[in-house]
Amino acid sequence: MAENFVLKGNICYSQDSRALICVEQGYLVCTDGISAGVYKELPQMYAGFPLTDYGDRLIVPGLTDLHLHAPQYSFRGLGMDLELLEWLNTRTFPEEAKYSDMEYAKRAYTIFAENMKHSATTRACIFATMHREATELLMDLMEETGLKTMVGKVNMDRNSPDILVEETEESLRETRQWLADIKGRYRNTVPILTPRFIPTCTDTLMEELKKLQMEYELPVQSHLSENKGEIDWVKELCPWSEFYGDAYDHFGMFGNGVKTIMAHCVWPPEKEIQRMKENGVYVAHCPQSNTNLSSGIAPVRTYLEQGIHTGLGTDVAGGAGESVFRAMADAIQVSKLRWRLVDETLKPLTAEEAFYLGTKGGGGFFGKAGSFEEGYELDALVLNDESLKHPQPLSLKERLERFIYISDERHIDAKYVAGSKIF
Ligand code: GUN
Ligand code: FE
């Protein structure tokens, strides 16, 4: 159970995309898993709480990965020579098909869960595969990590190979069974409806999934406007749609009261941006995946300026690893290329903005998460940069910037999720 306690150290967190708060030798107070705020002097009323002094280390909010594929973790860093649709057919679908075998699923998902536990991620929205049993196993394993995750059994009933496709009826029956099986089973893990993307889901499947969405009040995750060939294909499959996102909206799975994450959003027409904004859709920006699959560079500056909810995704295995710090650096870097090569009116992201996206920006999908402001669920990382020696003293903001670029999981000394210590 979450307790009452105080963490002391050098504390950094985002208030908004531009305001990074840094408090040297501050006190972060936790009451019942919730932040009671950050203080320069410890208020008397908390003086009796047990205090852990992390010395010169940095304490930052846990990171949120808004989009990744657990079954693809097994081929991360492999086969990056293709664009999306070919990559799905030749690399991804054959690998995901293996998760019909529970022995394989157990081996692969155990590695995934263990590495996620020791990563900087405290919250994640995860695609499993279409296989119900393996999805339930993944949820069991994620539950044990203590991380807060949303996990989806994938739905796909067309334009998929024989080894990885469902009949429409089967897809619905298995999804129902999955929801029934896991009901009440977890504290940290919740289901999220996961139609893979429009090209692999028939209209009938989408209509019926909407009924399940309403019945269980489920959030939704999918892919949107990632690749130009994909977008043209959606236009052919849904000639009635105004734009790609309109197809999801037509089926009632595009925000507007339904908590929705759309991954990528690299090539949004103006109308799609407006609809995402009106409907409150979350964008999962996955810069490394968009580079590896030559998809393009998403207009993240526009999303921030428009006030569209935006966070970061690793999109493993489109992205080669699970580090959200790395995703922050990637987001900054691709935004510079976009600025230089595509649109000089859209300024590159700053380190503060990238840090915001990976913490409070994506954390918003989980409610009050990703910041240390009072009332936020207390997810924290204790970062140790002693081994990243520097010849001069650095400010907290400089040290944080270095973590974004050069740290890895070996530099995380402790991790807390909703007030519970994970390690
Ligand atoms: N679109 C549909 N499925 C996938 C997937 O597995 N990865 C990525 N990057 N895009 C997709
Ligand atoms: Fe993806």
Short mmCIF file of C-alpha atoms and ligand atoms in Angstrom, two decimals:
data_model
loop_
_atom_site.label_atom_id
_atom_site.label_comp_id
_atom_site.label_asym_id
_atom_site.label_seq_id
_atom_site.Cartn_x
_atom_site.Cartn_y
_atom_site.Cartn_z
CA MET A 1 0.00 0.00 0.00
CA ALA A 2 1.04 3.53 -0.67
CA GLU A 3 2.25 5.29 2.41
CA ASN A 4 2.93 8.76 3.68
CA PHE A 5 6.52 9.77 3.16
CA VAL A 6 8.92 12.51 2.10
CA LEU A 7 11.63 12.35 -0.56
CA LYS A 8 14.46 14.85 -0.36
CA GLY A 9 16.70 15.75 -3.28
CA ASN A 10 17.00 17.97 -6.34
CA ILE A 11 13.48 18.06 -7.73
CA CYS A 12 12.43 18.93 -11.31
CA TYR A 13 8.95 18.76 -12.83
CA SER A 14 6.84 20.48 -15.48
CA GLN A 15 4.01 22.84 -14.76
CA ASP A 16 3.23 23.26 -18.44
CA SER A 17 5.12 22.79 -21.71
CA ARG A 18 7.23 25.88 -21.09
CA ALA A 19 7.56 26.01 -17.31
CA LEU A 20 10.03 23.60 -15.77
CA ILE A 21 10.22 23.91 -12.00
CA CYS A 22 13.57 23.04 -10.38
CA VAL A 23 13.99 23.02 -6.60
CA GLU A 24 17.45 22.37 -5.16
CA GLN A 25 17.44 20.21 -2.06
CA GLY A 26 13.65 20.26 -1.95
CA TYR A 27 11.08 18.07 -0.21
CA LEU A 28 8.51 16.06 -2.17
CA VAL A 29 5.66 15.02 0.10
CA CYS A 30 3.52 11.93 -0.56
CA THR A 31 0.22 11.30 1.21
CA ASP A 32 -1.59 8.08 0.28
CA GLY A 33 0.14 7.86 -3.08
CA ILE A 34 -0.67 11.46 -4.00
CA SER A 35 1.71 14.40 -4.15
CA ALA A 36 1.12 16.97 -1.42
CA GLY A 37 3.53 19.30 -3.21
CA VAL A 38 7.19 20.23 -3.38
CA TYR A 39 8.69 22.50 -0.70
CA LYS A 40 11.93 24.34 -0.09
CA GLU A 41 11.40 23.91 3.65
CA LEU A 42 9.48 20.91 4.98
CA PRO A 43 6.17 22.11 6.49
CA GLN A 44 5.80 21.23 10.15
CA MET A 45 2.71 19.06 9.52
CA TYR A 46 4.86 16.57 7.54
CA ALA A 47 7.77 16.53 9.98
CA GLY A 48 6.70 13.14 11.34
CA PHE A 49 6.65 11.42 7.92
CA PRO A 50 9.51 9.01 7.17
CA LEU A 51 12.05 10.83 5.01
CA THR A 52 14.42 9.38 2.41
CA ASP A 53 17.31 11.69 1.62
CA TYR A 54 18.54 11.12 -1.92
CA GLY A 55 21.39 13.58 -1.48
CA ASP A 56 22.57 15.22 -4.68
CA ARG A 57 20.45 13.01 -6.96
CA LEU A 58 17.64 14.33 -9.16
CA ILE A 59 14.02 13.42 -8.50
CA VAL A 60 11.69 13.73 -11.50
CA PRO A 61 8.18 12.46 -12.35
CA GLY A 62 7.90 9.00 -13.90
CA LEU A 63 7.69 8.90 -17.69
CA THR A 64 4.70 7.86 -19.79
CA ASP A 65 5.01 5.80 -22.97
CA LEU A 66 1.75 6.46 -24.79
CA HIS A 67 2.34 3.86 -27.49
CA LEU A 68 4.29 0.62 -27.78
CA HIS A 69 3.84 -2.97 -28.92
CA ALA A 70 4.88 -5.60 -26.35
CA PRO A 71 5.09 -8.51 -28.83
CA GLN A 72 7.42 -6.51 -31.05
CA TYR A 73 9.99 -6.12 -28.26
CA SER A 74 11.53 -9.40 -29.42
CA PHE A 75 12.66 -7.92 -32.75
CA ARG A 76 13.62 -4.45 -31.64
CA GLY A 77 16.60 -3.18 -33.56
CA LEU A 78 16.05 -5.65 -36.39
CA GLY A 79 14.72 -5.18 -39.90
CA MET A 80 14.60 -1.40 -40.15
CA ASP A 81 15.07 -1.29 -43.92
CA LEU A 82 11.40 -1.10 -44.90
CA GLU A 83 8.48 1.32 -44.89
CA LEU A 84 5.38 0.71 -42.79
CA LEU A 85 3.15 -1.54 -44.91
CA GLU A 86 5.97 -3.77 -46.15
CA TRP A 87 7.49 -3.84 -42.65
CA LEU A 88 4.18 -4.99 -41.19
CA ASN A 89 3.85 -7.81 -43.72
CA THR A 90 7.41 -9.08 -43.70
CA ARG A 91 8.63 -8.38 -40.15
CA THR A 92 5.79 -7.63 -37.79
CA PHE A 93 2.92 -9.95 -38.63
CA PRO A 94 5.08 -13.12 -38.77
CA GLU A 95 6.52 -12.26 -35.34
CA GLU A 96 3.14 -11.44 -33.79
CA ALA A 97 1.75 -14.73 -35.15
CA LYS A 98 4.09 -16.58 -32.75
CA TYR A 99 2.04 -15.39 -29.77
CA SER A 100 -0.53 -18.11 -30.43
CA ASP A 101 2.12 -20.26 -28.72
CA MET A 102 1.90 -19.60 -24.98
CA GLU A 103 5.39 -20.96 -24.34
CA TYR A 104 6.83 -18.39 -26.72
CA ALA A 105 4.59 -15.65 -25.33
CA LYS A 106 5.76 -16.41 -21.81
CA ARG A 107 9.44 -16.27 -22.74
CA ALA A 108 9.07 -13.06 -24.74
CA TYR A 109 6.67 -11.19 -22.43
CA THR A 110 8.73 -12.06 -19.34
CA ILE A 111 11.73 -10.27 -20.87
CA PHE A 112 9.51 -7.34 -21.88
CA ALA A 113 7.92 -6.93 -18.44
CA GLU A 114 11.25 -7.21 -16.63
CA ASN A 115 12.86 -4.54 -18.81
CA MET A 116 9.84 -2.24 -18.53
CA LYS A 117 10.02 -2.53 -14.77
CA HIS A 118 13.61 -1.26 -14.74
CA SER A 119 13.05 1.44 -17.37
CA ALA A 120 12.20 5.09 -16.71
CA THR A 121 8.58 4.38 -17.66
CA THR A 122 5.95 4.37 -14.93
CA ARG A 123 2.85 4.38 -17.18
CA ALA A 124 2.29 2.91 -20.61
CA CYS A 125 -0.37 2.18 -23.23
CA ILE A 126 0.50 -1.16 -24.74
CA PHE A 127 -0.62 -3.16 -27.77
CA ALA A 128 -0.55 -6.93 -27.28
CA THR A 129 -1.50 -9.19 -30.22
CA MET A 130 -4.89 -10.50 -31.32
CA HIS A 131 -4.39 -13.58 -29.11
CA ARG A 132 -6.59 -13.52 -26.00
CA GLU A 133 -4.61 -15.91 -23.82
CA ALA A 134 -1.25 -14.26 -24.50
CA THR A 135 -2.81 -10.85 -23.87
CA GLU A 136 -4.05 -12.01 -20.47
CA LEU A 137 -0.57 -13.36 -19.68
CA LEU A 138 0.95 -10.01 -20.63
CA MET A 139 -1.51 -8.25 -18.31
CA ASP A 140 -0.63 -10.64 -15.46
CA LEU A 141 3.06 -9.91 -15.96
CA MET A 142 2.59 -6.14 -16.24
CA GLU A 143 0.48 -6.19 -13.07
CA GLU A 144 3.41 -7.76 -11.20
CA THR A 145 5.78 -4.97 -12.27
CA GLY A 146 3.73 -2.41 -10.34
CA LEU A 147 3.63 -0.07 -13.35
CA LYS A 148 0.28 1.45 -14.31
CA THR A 149 -0.57 0.22 -17.77
CA MET A 150 -3.38 0.02 -20.26
CA VAL A 151 -3.13 -3.12 -22.37
CA GLY A 152 -5.12 -4.00 -25.48
CA LYS A 153 -5.96 -7.25 -27.19
CA VAL A 154 -5.57 -6.28 -30.86
CA ASN A 155 -8.50 -6.61 -33.28
CA MET A 156 -7.79 -7.34 -36.95
CA ASP A 157 -10.18 -9.07 -39.36
CA ARG A 158 -9.04 -8.10 -42.86
CA ASN A 159 -5.97 -7.36 -45.00
CA SER A 160 -3.86 -9.54 -42.76
CA PRO A 161 -2.03 -12.83 -43.46
CA ASP A 162 -3.72 -16.17 -42.70
CA ILE A 163 -1.38 -16.71 -39.76
CA LEU A 164 -2.54 -13.49 -38.06
CA VAL A 165 -6.17 -12.71 -38.78
CA GLU A 166 -9.53 -13.18 -37.06
CA GLU A 167 -13.02 -13.82 -38.38
CA THR A 168 -15.18 -10.84 -37.46
CA GLU A 169 -17.35 -12.91 -35.11
CA GLU A 170 -14.32 -14.54 -33.55
CA SER A 171 -12.67 -11.18 -32.96
CA LEU A 172 -15.73 -9.92 -31.09
CA ARG A 173 -16.25 -13.14 -29.14
CA GLU A 174 -12.60 -13.24 -28.06
CA THR A 175 -12.65 -9.56 -27.07
CA ARG A 176 -15.76 -10.16 -24.95
CA GLN A 177 -14.17 -13.20 -23.37
CA TRP A 178 -10.99 -11.24 -22.65
CA LEU A 179 -12.94 -8.46 -20.92
CA ALA A 180 -14.90 -11.01 -18.88
CA ASP A 181 -11.75 -12.96 -17.90
CA ILE A 182 -9.84 -9.97 -16.57
CA LYS A 183 -12.71 -8.19 -14.83
CA GLY A 184 -11.65 -7.34 -11.27
CA ARG A 185 -8.33 -9.15 -11.65
CA TYR A 186 -5.93 -6.19 -11.43
CA ARG A 187 -5.10 -3.05 -9.50
CA ASN A 188 -2.56 -1.54 -11.88
CA THR A 189 -3.64 -2.86 -15.26
CA VAL A 190 -6.69 -1.90 -17.29
CA PRO A 191 -7.98 -2.94 -20.71
CA ILE A 192 -7.95 -0.58 -23.67
CA LEU A 193 -9.85 -1.28 -26.89
CA THR A 194 -7.33 -1.77 -29.71
CA PRO A 195 -8.54 -1.94 -33.31
CA ARG A 196 -5.11 -2.21 -34.98
CA PHE A 197 -5.85 0.44 -37.63
CA ILE A 198 -8.54 1.06 -40.23
CA PRO A 199 -6.88 -1.07 -42.97
CA THR A 200 -7.13 -4.24 -40.84
CA CYS A 201 -10.62 -3.68 -39.38
CA THR A 202 -13.88 -4.13 -41.31
CA ASP A 203 -16.73 -1.67 -40.87
CA THR A 204 -18.76 -4.37 -39.14
CA LEU A 205 -15.96 -5.05 -36.66
CA MET A 206 -15.66 -1.33 -35.88
CA GLU A 207 -19.42 -0.97 -35.40
CA GLU A 208 -19.54 -3.90 -33.03
CA LEU A 209 -16.42 -2.81 -31.13
CA LYS A 210 -18.12 0.53 -30.53
CA LYS A 211 -20.88 -1.34 -28.69
CA LEU A 212 -18.29 -2.98 -26.44
CA GLN A 213 -16.60 0.36 -25.95
CA MET A 214 -19.85 1.82 -24.64
CA GLU A 215 -20.80 -1.18 -22.57
CA TYR A 216 -17.44 -1.27 -20.74
CA GLU A 217 -16.67 2.47 -21.08
CA LEU A 218 -13.30 1.56 -22.53
CA PRO A 219 -10.57 3.88 -23.73
CA VAL A 220 -9.37 3.34 -27.29
CA GLN A 221 -5.94 3.24 -28.95
CA SER A 222 -5.01 2.96 -32.60
CA HIS A 223 -2.78 4.33 -35.38
CA LEU A 224 -3.44 7.42 -37.50
CA SER A 225 -1.90 9.12 -40.56
CA GLU A 226 1.49 7.47 -40.12
CA ASN A 227 2.48 6.81 -43.74
CA LYS A 228 1.33 8.24 -47.06
CA GLY A 229 0.61 4.83 -48.63
CA GLU A 230 -1.46 3.92 -45.57
CA ILE A 231 -3.46 7.16 -45.84
CA ASP A 232 -4.24 6.53 -49.54
CA TRP A 233 -5.33 3.01 -48.66
CA VAL A 234 -7.76 4.26 -46.00
CA LYS A 235 -9.26 6.62 -48.58
CA GLU A 236 -9.91 3.60 -50.86
CA LEU A 237 -11.29 1.47 -48.02
CA CYS A 238 -13.52 4.24 -46.61
CA PRO A 239 -14.39 6.44 -49.63
CA TRP A 240 -17.06 8.09 -47.52
CA SER A 241 -14.56 9.45 -45.01
CA GLU A 242 -13.47 13.09 -45.16
CA PHE A 243 -10.00 12.16 -43.89
CA TYR A 244 -8.40 9.23 -42.04
CA GLY A 245 -9.40 10.37 -38.54
CA ASP A 246 -12.96 10.91 -39.77
CA ALA A 247 -13.18 7.15 -40.37
CA TYR A 248 -12.50 6.49 -36.66
CA ASP A 249 -14.85 9.30 -35.72
CA HIS A 250 -17.59 7.76 -37.90
CA PHE A 251 -17.39 4.65 -35.73
CA GLY A 252 -17.36 6.67 -32.49
CA MET A 253 -13.76 5.92 -31.67
CA PHE A 254 -12.09 9.30 -31.97
CA GLY A 255 -12.31 11.17 -28.69
CA ASN A 256 -15.49 13.19 -28.13
CA GLY A 257 -16.14 11.61 -24.74
CA VAL A 258 -14.14 8.46 -25.55
CA LYS A 259 -10.61 8.59 -24.16
CA THR A 260 -8.57 8.02 -27.31
CA ILE A 261 -4.89 7.82 -28.24
CA MET A 262 -3.86 8.00 -31.86
CA ALA A 263 -0.25 7.07 -32.56
CA HIS A 264 1.92 8.95 -35.05
CA CYS A 265 -0.27 11.65 -36.68
CA VAL A 266 2.57 12.47 -39.06
CA TRP A 267 0.53 13.67 -42.06
CA PRO A 268 -2.62 15.32 -40.72
CA PRO A 269 -4.70 17.44 -43.06
CA GLU A 270 -5.87 20.69 -41.45
CA LYS A 271 -9.35 19.26 -40.88
CA GLU A 272 -7.92 16.29 -39.03
CA ILE A 273 -6.01 18.59 -36.67
CA GLN A 274 -9.18 20.55 -35.98
CA ARG A 275 -11.16 17.35 -35.32
CA MET A 276 -8.47 16.01 -32.95
CA LYS A 277 -8.63 19.30 -31.10
CA GLU A 278 -12.43 19.47 -30.94
CA ASN A 279 -12.68 15.84 -29.85
CA GLY A 280 -9.82 15.95 -27.31
CA VAL A 281 -7.87 13.12 -28.96
CA TYR A 282 -4.41 12.37 -27.53
CA VAL A 283 -1.51 12.26 -29.98
CA ALA A 284 1.27 9.74 -29.28
CA HIS A 285 4.28 11.25 -31.02
CA CYS A 286 6.75 8.47 -31.92
CA PRO A 287 9.76 10.23 -33.44
CA GLN A 288 12.14 7.29 -33.60
CA SER A 289 9.64 5.00 -35.26
CA ASN A 290 8.77 7.71 -37.76
CA THR A 291 12.46 7.93 -38.63
CA ASN A 292 13.16 4.17 -38.74
CA LEU A 293 10.18 3.47 -41.00
CA SER A 294 10.84 6.62 -43.09
CA SER A 295 7.31 7.74 -42.27
CA GLY A 296 8.02 11.46 -41.90
CA ILE A 297 8.12 14.10 -39.15
CA ALA A 298 4.97 14.91 -37.19
CA PRO A 299 4.09 18.61 -36.68
CA VAL A 300 4.43 18.54 -32.90
CA ARG A 301 4.91 22.29 -32.57
CA THR A 302 1.50 22.71 -34.22
CA TYR A 303 -0.05 20.23 -31.77
CA LEU A 304 1.39 22.15 -28.82
CA GLU A 305 0.29 25.52 -30.21
CA GLN A 306 -3.21 24.20 -30.90
CA GLY A 307 -3.48 22.86 -27.37
CA ILE A 308 -3.91 19.28 -28.58
CA HIS A 309 -3.13 16.67 -25.90
CA THR A 310 0.26 15.27 -26.87
CA GLY A 311 2.69 12.78 -25.34
CA LEU A 312 5.51 10.53 -26.48
CA GLY A 313 5.56 6.92 -27.64
CA THR A 314 8.48 4.61 -28.30
CA ASP A 315 6.37 2.49 -30.67
CA VAL A 316 8.59 -0.51 -30.05
CA ALA A 317 9.57 -2.08 -32.45
CA GLY A 318 9.12 0.82 -34.88
CA GLY A 319 11.32 2.45 -32.24
CA ALA A 320 14.27 0.29 -31.25
CA GLY A 321 14.00 0.66 -27.49
CA GLU A 322 11.75 1.41 -24.53
CA SER A 323 13.49 4.59 -23.32
CA VAL A 324 11.19 7.60 -23.11
CA PHE A 325 14.24 9.79 -22.31
CA ARG A 326 15.56 8.72 -25.69
CA ALA A 327 12.15 9.57 -27.22
CA MET A 328 12.53 13.09 -25.78
CA ALA A 329 15.91 13.52 -27.49
CA ASP A 330 14.54 12.04 -30.71
CA ALA A 331 11.58 14.43 -30.59
CA ILE A 332 13.90 17.42 -30.26
CA GLN A 333 16.16 16.20 -33.05
CA VAL A 334 13.44 15.47 -35.61
CA SER A 335 11.77 18.79 -34.79
CA LYS A 336 15.02 20.52 -35.79
CA LEU A 337 15.10 18.68 -39.10
CA ARG A 338 11.46 19.59 -39.70
CA TRP A 339 12.18 23.22 -38.94
CA ARG A 340 15.23 23.27 -41.24
CA LEU A 341 13.85 21.19 -44.08
CA VAL A 342 10.05 21.48 -44.01
CA ASP A 343 8.69 24.58 -42.31
CA GLU A 344 10.86 27.35 -40.88
CA THR A 345 7.87 28.92 -39.14
CA LEU A 346 7.61 25.98 -36.71
CA LYS A 347 10.37 26.30 -34.11
CA PRO A 348 12.13 23.16 -32.88
CA LEU A 349 11.18 21.71 -29.48
CA THR A 350 13.17 22.79 -26.44
CA ALA A 351 14.40 20.34 -23.79
CA GLU A 352 11.71 21.64 -21.42
CA GLU A 353 9.01 20.94 -23.99
CA ALA A 354 10.28 17.43 -24.72
CA PHE A 355 10.45 16.71 -20.97
CA TYR A 356 6.88 17.96 -20.60
CA LEU A 357 5.68 15.68 -23.42
CA GLY A 358 7.28 12.62 -21.79
CA THR A 359 5.90 13.44 -18.32
CA LYS A 360 2.81 15.60 -17.86
CA GLY A 361 1.82 15.64 -21.55
CA GLY A 362 1.37 11.88 -21.88
CA GLY A 363 0.60 11.39 -18.20
CA GLY A 364 -2.65 13.29 -18.71
CA PHE A 365 -4.12 10.23 -20.40
CA PHE A 366 -3.96 8.51 -16.99
CA GLY A 367 -5.63 11.40 -15.16
CA LYS A 368 -3.41 13.43 -12.83
CA ALA A 369 -0.03 11.89 -13.58
CA GLY A 370 3.37 13.09 -14.75
CA SER A 371 3.91 16.05 -12.43
CA PHE A 372 4.61 16.74 -8.75
CA GLU A 373 1.98 19.44 -8.43
CA GLU A 374 -0.34 18.93 -5.50
CA GLY A 375 -2.98 16.30 -6.21
CA TYR A 376 -0.96 14.36 -8.79
CA GLU A 377 -0.40 10.63 -8.36
CA LEU A 378 3.14 10.31 -7.12
CA ASP A 379 5.24 8.60 -9.80
CA ALA A 380 8.92 9.41 -9.31
CA LEU A 381 12.35 8.50 -10.63
CA VAL A 382 15.52 9.02 -8.64
CA LEU A 383 18.30 9.75 -11.12
CA ASN A 384 21.99 9.37 -10.37
CA ASP A 385 24.43 11.12 -12.70
CA GLU A 386 27.52 10.52 -10.61
CA SER A 387 28.97 8.25 -13.29
CA LEU A 388 28.26 10.85 -16.00
CA LYS A 389 31.08 12.99 -14.71
CA HIS A 390 31.46 16.61 -15.75
CA PRO A 391 34.48 18.89 -15.11
CA GLN A 392 32.31 21.75 -13.82
CA PRO A 393 29.26 22.11 -11.62
CA LEU A 394 26.02 22.11 -13.63
CA SER A 395 22.61 23.62 -12.91
CA LEU A 396 19.70 21.26 -12.29
CA LYS A 397 18.25 22.10 -15.69
CA GLU A 398 21.57 21.26 -17.36
CA ARG A 399 21.78 17.99 -15.47
CA LEU A 400 18.25 17.11 -16.56
CA GLU A 401 19.09 17.93 -20.18
CA ARG A 402 22.07 15.57 -19.96
CA PHE A 403 19.83 12.82 -18.60
CA ILE A 404 17.60 13.23 -21.65
CA TYR A 405 20.51 12.73 -24.00
CA ILE A 406 22.99 10.42 -22.29
CA SER A 407 21.34 8.44 -19.47
CA ASP A 408 19.99 4.91 -19.51
CA GLU A 409 18.28 2.63 -16.99
CA ARG A 410 21.57 2.14 -15.08
CA HIS A 411 21.24 5.73 -13.88
CA ILE A 412 17.88 5.16 -12.20
CA ASP A 413 18.46 4.48 -8.50
CA ALA A 414 14.81 4.23 -7.44
CA LYS A 415 11.33 4.27 -8.96
CA TYR A 416 7.94 4.97 -7.39
CA VAL A 417 4.51 4.48 -8.97
CA ALA A 418 1.48 6.08 -7.31
CA GLY A 419 3.45 6.20 -4.06
CA SER A 420 4.60 2.56 -4.14
CA LYS A 421 8.31 1.88 -4.39
CA ILE A 422 9.02 -0.40 -7.37
CA PHE A 423 12.78 -0.66 -6.68
N1 GUN B 1 0.04 0.42 -38.01
C1 GUN B 1 -0.65 -0.72 -37.84
N2 GUN B 1 0.04 -1.60 -37.10
C2 GUN B 1 1.20 -1.01 -36.78
C3 GUN B 1 2.33 -1.40 -36.01
O1 GUN B 1 2.42 -2.50 -35.47
N3 GUN B 1 3.33 -0.49 -35.91
C4 GUN B 1 3.27 0.74 -36.50
N4 GUN B 1 4.29 1.58 -36.35
N5 GUN B 1 2.22 1.13 -37.22
C5 GUN B 1 1.20 0.27 -37.36
FE FE B 2 2.48 1.34 -33.36
#
